[in-house]
PDB file of C-alpha atoms in Angstrom:
ATOM      1  CA  MET A   1       9.145 -17.118   9.442  1.00 42.00           C
ATOM      2  CA  THR A   2      11.678 -18.500   6.974  1.00 52.00           C
ATOM      3  CA  ASN A   3      15.222 -17.182   7.075  1.00 58.00           C
ATOM      4  CA  THR A   4      16.254 -15.688   3.774  1.00 77.00           C
ATOM      5  CA  THR A   5      19.604 -14.496   2.518  1.00 90.00           C
ATOM      6  CA  ILE A   6      20.026 -11.496   0.226  1.00 94.00           C
ATOM      7  CA  ASP A   7      23.357 -11.435  -1.572  1.00 95.00           C
ATOM      8  CA  ILE A   8      24.562  -8.466  -3.610  1.00 97.00           C
ATOM      9  CA  VAL A   9      27.080  -8.936  -6.432  1.00 96.00           C
ATOM     10  CA  SER A  10      28.569  -6.730  -9.120  1.00 96.00           C
ATOM     11  CA  ILE A  11      26.731  -7.156 -12.407  1.00 96.00           C
ATOM     12  CA  ALA A  12      30.135  -8.059 -13.872  1.00 95.00           C
ATOM     13  CA  ASP A  13      30.093 -11.217 -11.730  1.00 95.00           C
ATOM     14  CA  ALA A  14      26.561 -12.312 -12.664  1.00 96.00           C
ATOM     15  CA  PRO A  15      25.552 -14.598 -15.542  1.00 96.00           C
ATOM     16  CA  TRP A  16      23.781 -12.598 -18.237  1.00 96.00           C
ATOM     17  CA  HIS A  17      20.666 -14.770 -18.034  1.00 96.00           C
ATOM     18  CA  ASP A  18      20.291 -13.605 -14.404  1.00 97.00           C
ATOM     19  CA  VAL A  19      20.400  -9.989 -15.583  1.00 95.00           C
ATOM     20  CA  GLN A  20      17.738 -10.802 -18.187  1.00 95.00           C
ATOM     21  CA  THR A  21      15.585 -12.391 -15.479  1.00 95.00           C
ATOM     22  CA  VAL A  22      15.708  -9.222 -13.378  1.00 95.00           C
ATOM     23  CA  PHE A  23      14.966  -6.822 -16.242  1.00 93.00           C
ATOM     24  CA  GLY A  24      12.202  -9.074 -17.526  1.00 87.00           C
ATOM     25  CA  THR A  25      10.225  -8.926 -20.739  1.00 77.00           C
ATOM     26  CA  ARG A  26       7.585  -6.307 -19.956  1.00 80.00           C
ATOM     27  CA  GLY A  27       7.337  -2.991 -18.170  1.00 81.00           C
ATOM     28  CA  ASP A  28       9.819  -0.125 -18.112  1.00 85.00           C
ATOM     29  CA  PRO A  29      12.928  -2.086 -17.065  1.00 88.00           C
ATOM     30  CA  SER A  30      12.590  -4.448 -20.030  1.00 86.00           C
ATOM     31  CA  SER A  31      12.752  -1.594 -22.518  1.00 86.00           C
ATOM     32  CA  CYS A  32      15.159   0.779 -20.743  1.00 91.00           C
ATOM     33  CA  TRP A  33      17.934  -1.472 -19.397  1.00 92.00           C
ATOM     34  CA  CYS A  34      19.180   1.572 -17.435  1.00 91.00           C
ATOM     35  CA  GLN A  35      20.137   3.509 -20.555  1.00 92.00           C
ATOM     36  CA  TYR A  36      17.778   6.474 -20.096  1.00 92.00           C
ATOM     37  CA  PHE A  37      20.291   8.537 -18.114  1.00 91.00           C
ATOM     38  CA  LYS A  38      23.052   7.723 -20.602  1.00 92.00           C
ATOM     39  CA  MET A  39      21.253   8.862 -23.760  1.00 90.00           C
ATOM     40  CA  ASP A  40      20.236  12.231 -25.124  1.00 86.00           C
ATOM     41  CA  ASN A  41      16.628  12.858 -26.174  1.00 87.00           C
ATOM     42  CA  ALA A  42      17.188  11.949 -29.834  1.00 88.00           C
ATOM     43  CA  GLU A  43      18.799   8.623 -28.930  1.00 89.00           C
ATOM     44  CA  TRP A  44      16.094   7.833 -26.374  1.00 89.00           C
ATOM     45  CA  LYS A  45      13.266   8.440 -28.863  1.00 89.00           C
ATOM     46  CA  THR A  46      14.471   5.517 -30.994  1.00 88.00           C
ATOM     47  CA  ALA A  47      15.601   3.270 -28.128  1.00 85.00           C
ATOM     48  CA  SER A  48      14.107  -0.181 -27.567  1.00 83.00           C
ATOM     49  CA  ARG A  49      14.996  -3.430 -25.860  1.00 85.00           C
ATOM     50  CA  ALA A  50      16.797  -4.426 -29.071  1.00 88.00           C
ATOM     51  CA  THR A  51      19.138  -1.451 -28.684  1.00 89.00           C
ATOM     52  CA  CYS A  52      19.290  -1.012 -24.896  1.00 92.00           C
ATOM     53  CA  GLU A  53      19.989  -4.574 -23.729  1.00 91.00           C
ATOM     54  CA  PRO A  54      23.123  -4.889 -25.913  1.00 93.00           C
ATOM     55  CA  LEU A  55      24.301  -1.478 -24.666  1.00 93.00           C
ATOM     56  CA  LEU A  56      24.122  -2.572 -21.028  1.00 94.00           C
ATOM     57  CA  LYS A  57      25.825  -5.855 -21.896  1.00 94.00           C
ATOM     58  CA  GLN A  58      28.638  -3.966 -23.625  1.00 94.00           C
ATOM     59  CA  GLN A  59      28.978  -1.574 -20.668  1.00 94.00           C
ATOM     60  CA  VAL A  60      29.280  -4.519 -18.283  1.00 95.00           C
ATOM     61  CA  ARG A  61      31.985  -5.995 -20.497  1.00 93.00           C
ATOM     62  CA  ASP A  62      33.884  -2.764 -21.197  1.00 92.00           C
ATOM     63  CA  LEU A  63      33.521  -0.601 -18.092  1.00 85.00           C
ATOM     64  CA  ASP A  64      35.669  -0.911 -15.031  1.00 86.00           C
ATOM     65  CA  PRO A  65      34.038  -0.522 -12.579  1.00 90.00           C
ATOM     66  CA  ALA A  66      30.826  -2.226 -13.626  1.00 93.00           C
ATOM     67  CA  PRO A  67      27.664  -0.061 -13.824  1.00 96.00           C
ATOM     68  CA  GLY A  68      25.716  -1.598 -10.953  1.00 96.00           C
ATOM     69  CA  VAL A  69      24.841  -4.496  -8.693  1.00 97.00           C
ATOM     70  CA  LEU A  70      22.373  -7.395  -8.677  1.00 97.00           C
ATOM     71  CA  ALA A  71      20.491  -8.826  -5.709  1.00 97.00           C
ATOM     72  CA  TYR A  72      19.904 -12.530  -5.145  1.00 97.00           C
ATOM     73  CA  LEU A  73      17.326 -13.807  -2.678  1.00 95.00           C
ATOM     74  CA  ASP A  74      18.244 -17.347  -1.661  1.00 92.00           C
ATOM     75  CA  GLY A  75      20.072 -17.712  -4.973  1.00 93.00           C
ATOM     76  CA  GLU A  76      17.263 -16.294  -7.142  1.00 94.00           C
ATOM     77  CA  PRO A  77      18.099 -13.088  -9.110  1.00 97.00           C
ATOM     78  CA  VAL A  78      15.562 -10.528  -7.883  1.00 96.00           C
ATOM     79  CA  GLY A  79      16.861  -6.976  -8.203  1.00 96.00           C
ATOM     80  CA  TRP A  80      19.200  -4.411  -9.723  1.00 97.00           C
ATOM     81  CA  CYS A  81      20.636  -1.051  -8.708  1.00 97.00           C
ATOM     82  CA  ALA A  82      22.463   1.241 -11.140  1.00 96.00           C
ATOM     83  CA  VAL A  83      25.417   3.100  -9.604  1.00 97.00           C
ATOM     84  CA  GLU A  84      28.314   4.756 -11.393  1.00 96.00           C
ATOM     85  CA  PRO A  85      30.414   7.915 -11.339  1.00 96.00           C
ATOM     86  CA  ARG A  86      27.914  10.701 -11.956  1.00 94.00           C
ATOM     87  CA  PRO A  87      29.549  11.959 -15.205  1.00 93.00           C
ATOM     88  CA  LYS A  88      28.578   8.628 -16.849  1.00 93.00           C
ATOM     89  CA  TYR A  89      24.943   9.774 -16.717  1.00 92.00           C
ATOM     90  CA  ARG A  90      24.832  12.495 -19.390  1.00 88.00           C
ATOM     91  CA  ARG A  91      21.133  13.226 -18.933  1.00 89.00           C
ATOM     92  CA  LEU A  92      21.555  14.122 -15.261  1.00 85.00           C
ATOM     93  CA  ASP A  93      23.343  17.330 -16.287  1.00 81.00           C
ATOM     94  CA  ARG A  94      20.106  18.625 -17.792  1.00 82.00           C
ATOM     95  CA  MET A  95      17.739  17.486 -15.055  1.00 83.00           C
ATOM     96  CA  ARG A  96      16.274  19.880 -12.527  1.00 82.00           C
ATOM     97  CA  VAL A  97      16.938  17.484  -9.657  1.00 81.00           C
ATOM     98  CA  LEU A  98      20.706  17.722 -10.143  1.00 81.00           C
ATOM     99  CA  ALA A  99      20.555  21.485  -9.616  1.00 78.00           C
ATOM    100  CA  GLY A 100      20.142  20.708  -5.931  1.00 79.00           C
ATOM    101  CA  SER A 101      23.494  18.944  -5.592  1.00 88.00           C
ATOM    102  CA  PRO A 102      26.301  20.869  -3.903  1.00 89.00           C
ATOM    103  CA  GLU A 103      28.857  18.804  -5.857  1.00 91.00           C
ATOM    104  CA  GLN A 104      30.530  19.791  -9.127  1.00 88.00           C
ATOM    105  CA  PRO A 105      28.713  18.119 -12.050  1.00 83.00           C
ATOM    106  CA  HIS A 106      31.740  16.422 -13.621  1.00 88.00           C
ATOM    107  CA  ASP A 107      33.437  15.150 -10.459  1.00 93.00           C
ATOM    108  CA  ASP A 108      34.242  11.435 -10.959  1.00 94.00           C
ATOM    109  CA  SER A 109      34.478  10.920  -7.195  1.00 96.00           C
ATOM    110  CA  VAL A 110      30.729  11.576  -6.898  1.00 96.00           C
ATOM    111  CA  TRP A 111      28.726   8.460  -7.732  1.00 97.00           C
ATOM    112  CA  ALA A 112      25.022   8.457  -8.527  1.00 96.00           C
ATOM    113  CA  VAL A 113      22.357   5.866  -7.780  1.00 97.00           C
ATOM    114  CA  THR A 114      19.853   6.333 -10.587  1.00 94.00           C
ATOM    115  CA  CYS A 115      17.676   3.246 -10.763  1.00 94.00           C
ATOM    116  CA  PHE A 116      16.262   0.314  -8.813  1.00 95.00           C
ATOM    117  CA  VAL A 117      14.522  -2.716 -10.253  1.00 93.00           C
ATOM    118  CA  VAL A 118      12.922  -5.289  -7.948  1.00 93.00           C
ATOM    119  CA  ARG A 119      11.007  -8.085  -9.614  1.00 91.00           C
ATOM    120  CA  VAL A 120       7.275  -8.376  -9.071  1.00 87.00           C
ATOM    121  CA  GLY A 121       6.675 -10.982  -6.381  1.00 86.00           C
ATOM    122  CA  PHE A 122       9.826 -10.047  -4.474  1.00 88.00           C
ATOM    123  CA  ARG A 123       8.952  -6.526  -3.326  1.00 87.00           C
ATOM    124  CA  LYS A 124       8.614  -5.441   0.314  1.00 86.00           C
ATOM    125  CA  ARG A 125      11.240  -7.939   1.460  1.00 87.00           C
ATOM    126  CA  GLY A 126      14.144  -5.573   2.105  1.00 91.00           C
ATOM    127  CA  ILE A 127      15.687  -6.059  -1.324  1.00 94.00           C
ATOM    128  CA  GLY A 128      15.796  -2.323  -2.116  1.00 94.00           C
ATOM    129  CA  LYS A 129      17.607  -1.585   1.143  1.00 95.00           C
ATOM    130  CA  ALA A 130      20.103  -4.392   0.487  1.00 96.00           C
ATOM    131  CA  LEU A 131      20.625  -3.159  -3.082  1.00 97.00           C
ATOM    132  CA  LEU A 132      21.370   0.371  -1.914  1.00 97.00           C
ATOM    133  CA  ALA A 133      23.800  -0.876   0.738  1.00 97.00           C
ATOM    134  CA  GLY A 134      25.484  -3.026  -1.915  1.00 97.00           C
ATOM    135  CA  ALA A 135      25.653  -0.100  -4.336  1.00 97.00           C
ATOM    136  CA  VAL A 136      27.345   2.014  -1.654  1.00 98.00           C
ATOM    137  CA  ASP A 137      29.859  -0.779  -0.957  1.00 97.00           C
ATOM    138  CA  HIS A 138      30.543  -1.101  -4.701  1.00 97.00           C
ATOM    139  CA  ALA A 139      31.115   2.655  -5.008  1.00 97.00           C
ATOM    140  CA  ARG A 140      33.334   2.740  -1.916  1.00 97.00           C
ATOM    141  CA  ARG A 141      35.529  -0.116  -3.188  1.00 95.00           C
ATOM    142  CA  CYS A 142      35.901   1.729  -6.496  1.00 95.00           C
ATOM    143  CA  GLY A 143      37.065   4.990  -4.926  1.00 95.00           C
ATOM    144  CA  ALA A 144      33.893   7.065  -4.581  1.00 97.00           C
ATOM    145  CA  ARG A 145      34.059  10.016  -2.204  1.00 97.00           C
ATOM    146  CA  VAL A 146      30.297  10.711  -2.172  1.00 97.00           C
ATOM    147  CA  VAL A 147      27.270   8.683  -3.250  1.00 98.00           C
ATOM    148  CA  GLU A 148      24.199  10.630  -4.335  1.00 96.00           C
ATOM    149  CA  GLY A 149      20.603   9.641  -4.977  1.00 96.00           C
ATOM    150  CA  TYR A 150      17.583  11.528  -6.281  1.00 94.00           C
ATOM    151  CA  PRO A 151      14.680   9.710  -4.643  1.00 95.00           C
ATOM    152  CA  VAL A 152      10.961  10.329  -4.621  1.00 92.00           C
ATOM    153  CA  ASP A 153       9.137  11.384  -1.448  1.00 92.00           C
ATOM    154  CA  PRO A 154       5.798   9.533  -1.606  1.00 90.00           C
ATOM    155  CA  ALA A 155       4.454  11.682   1.240  1.00 87.00           C
ATOM    156  CA  GLU A 156       4.570  14.670  -1.128  1.00 87.00           C
ATOM    157  CA  ARG A 157       2.519  12.989  -3.866  1.00 81.00           C
ATOM    158  CA  GLU A 158      -1.146  12.127  -3.874  1.00 77.00           C
ATOM    159  CA  LYS A 159      -0.435   8.725  -5.390  1.00 78.00           C
ATOM    160  CA  VAL A 160       2.781   6.917  -6.331  1.00 75.00           C
ATOM    161  CA  SER A 161       2.898   3.772  -8.440  1.00 73.00           C
ATOM    162  CA  SER A 162       5.634   1.200  -7.949  1.00 70.00           C
ATOM    163  CA  ALA A 163       6.958   2.137 -11.421  1.00 71.00           C
ATOM    164  CA  GLU A 164       7.495   5.729 -10.256  1.00 77.00           C
ATOM    165  CA  LEU A 165       9.715   4.543  -7.415  1.00 82.00           C
ATOM    166  CA  TYR A 166      12.554   3.415  -9.670  1.00 89.00           C
ATOM    167  CA  HIS A 167      14.603   6.314  -8.238  1.00 90.00           C
ATOM    168  CA  GLY A 168      14.064   4.885  -4.747  1.00 92.00           C
ATOM    169  CA  SER A 169      12.281   6.622  -1.889  1.00 94.00           C
ATOM    170  CA  VAL A 170      13.543   9.234   0.551  1.00 95.00           C
ATOM    171  CA  SER A 171      12.927   6.809   3.431  1.00 94.00           C
ATOM    172  CA  LEU A 172      14.987   4.080   1.721  1.00 95.00           C
ATOM    173  CA  PHE A 173      17.983   6.395   1.364  1.00 97.00           C
ATOM    174  CA  ALA A 174      17.585   7.720   4.925  1.00 96.00           C
ATOM    175  CA  ALA A 175      17.526   4.139   6.246  1.00 95.00           C
ATOM    176  CA  ASN A 176      20.901   3.601   4.575  1.00 95.00           C
ATOM    177  CA  GLY A 177      22.499   6.643   6.252  1.00 96.00           C
ATOM    178  CA  PHE A 178      22.016   9.228   3.481  1.00 97.00           C
ATOM    179  CA  ARG A 179      21.193  12.809   4.422  1.00 97.00           C
ATOM    180  CA  GLU A 180      19.008  15.176   2.476  1.00 96.00           C
ATOM    181  CA  VAL A 181      21.003  18.068   1.014  1.00 95.00           C
ATOM    182  CA  SER A 182      18.282  19.760  -1.038  1.00 93.00           C
ATOM    183  CA  ARG A 183      14.713  19.626  -2.385  1.00 92.00           C
ATOM    184  CA  PRO A 184      14.783  20.754  -6.018  1.00 90.00           C
ATOM    185  CA  THR A 185      11.049  19.939  -6.166  1.00 88.00           C
ATOM    186  CA  PRO A 186       8.643  19.188  -3.305  1.00 90.00           C
ATOM    187  CA  ASP A 187       8.511  15.476  -4.168  1.00 90.00           C
ATOM    188  CA  ARG A 188      12.173  14.884  -5.109  1.00 91.00           C
ATOM    189  CA  ALA A 189      15.234  15.146  -2.882  1.00 93.00           C
ATOM    190  CA  VAL A 190      18.970  15.083  -3.409  1.00 95.00           C
ATOM    191  CA  MET A 191      20.429  12.780  -0.785  1.00 96.00           C
ATOM    192  CA  GLN A 192      24.095  12.138  -0.117  1.00 97.00           C
ATOM    193  CA  LEU A 193      26.327   9.777   1.773  1.00 97.00           C
ATOM    194  CA  ASP A 194      29.855  11.030   2.452  1.00 96.00           C
ATOM    195  CA  LEU A 195      32.200   8.053   2.300  1.00 96.00           C
ATOM    196  CA  THR A 196      35.129   9.968   3.752  1.00 91.00           C
ATOM    197  CA  ALA A 197      33.440  10.720   7.079  1.00 78.00           C
TER     198      ALA A 197
END
């Protein structure tokens, strides 16, 4: 078995062409660019790669801290995880899954992990787990008190496509030390990691 190294870096420290490689040119990531949770319904209806990619690029340039982390496998850009203070994600306020959080909705010390992207051909190699650990480290360094995720529980669904796992899985979050705090729906959990403990 070949030894491989997974490195996690802030998106602010990555060349933009590496970000483009991860988001790709087809499938959901290539059209969303992690803007879904930041837009209202009217904005989302007219969104496209032409509007969303420049928005993420501007957020990387303008926001401190940066809105997520990239994964590199032996130097190749292979994955992305979105993590920011929860109030940055306007759409979360209106989502049923957030109703299960015991935290106040506009608390900047609560960070949310909303999205994972792992390139086709690089899945099932531990990249998701490394991304989540890197996202937690990023949040901790930037002053987060709690990190939350809203993963899918594949055991509660008849069938789950890889595209539906962009929230992550319950087992992925549990493997990174998160605990389940509620089940707003049978197949979705709110999971938290307390960084002050």
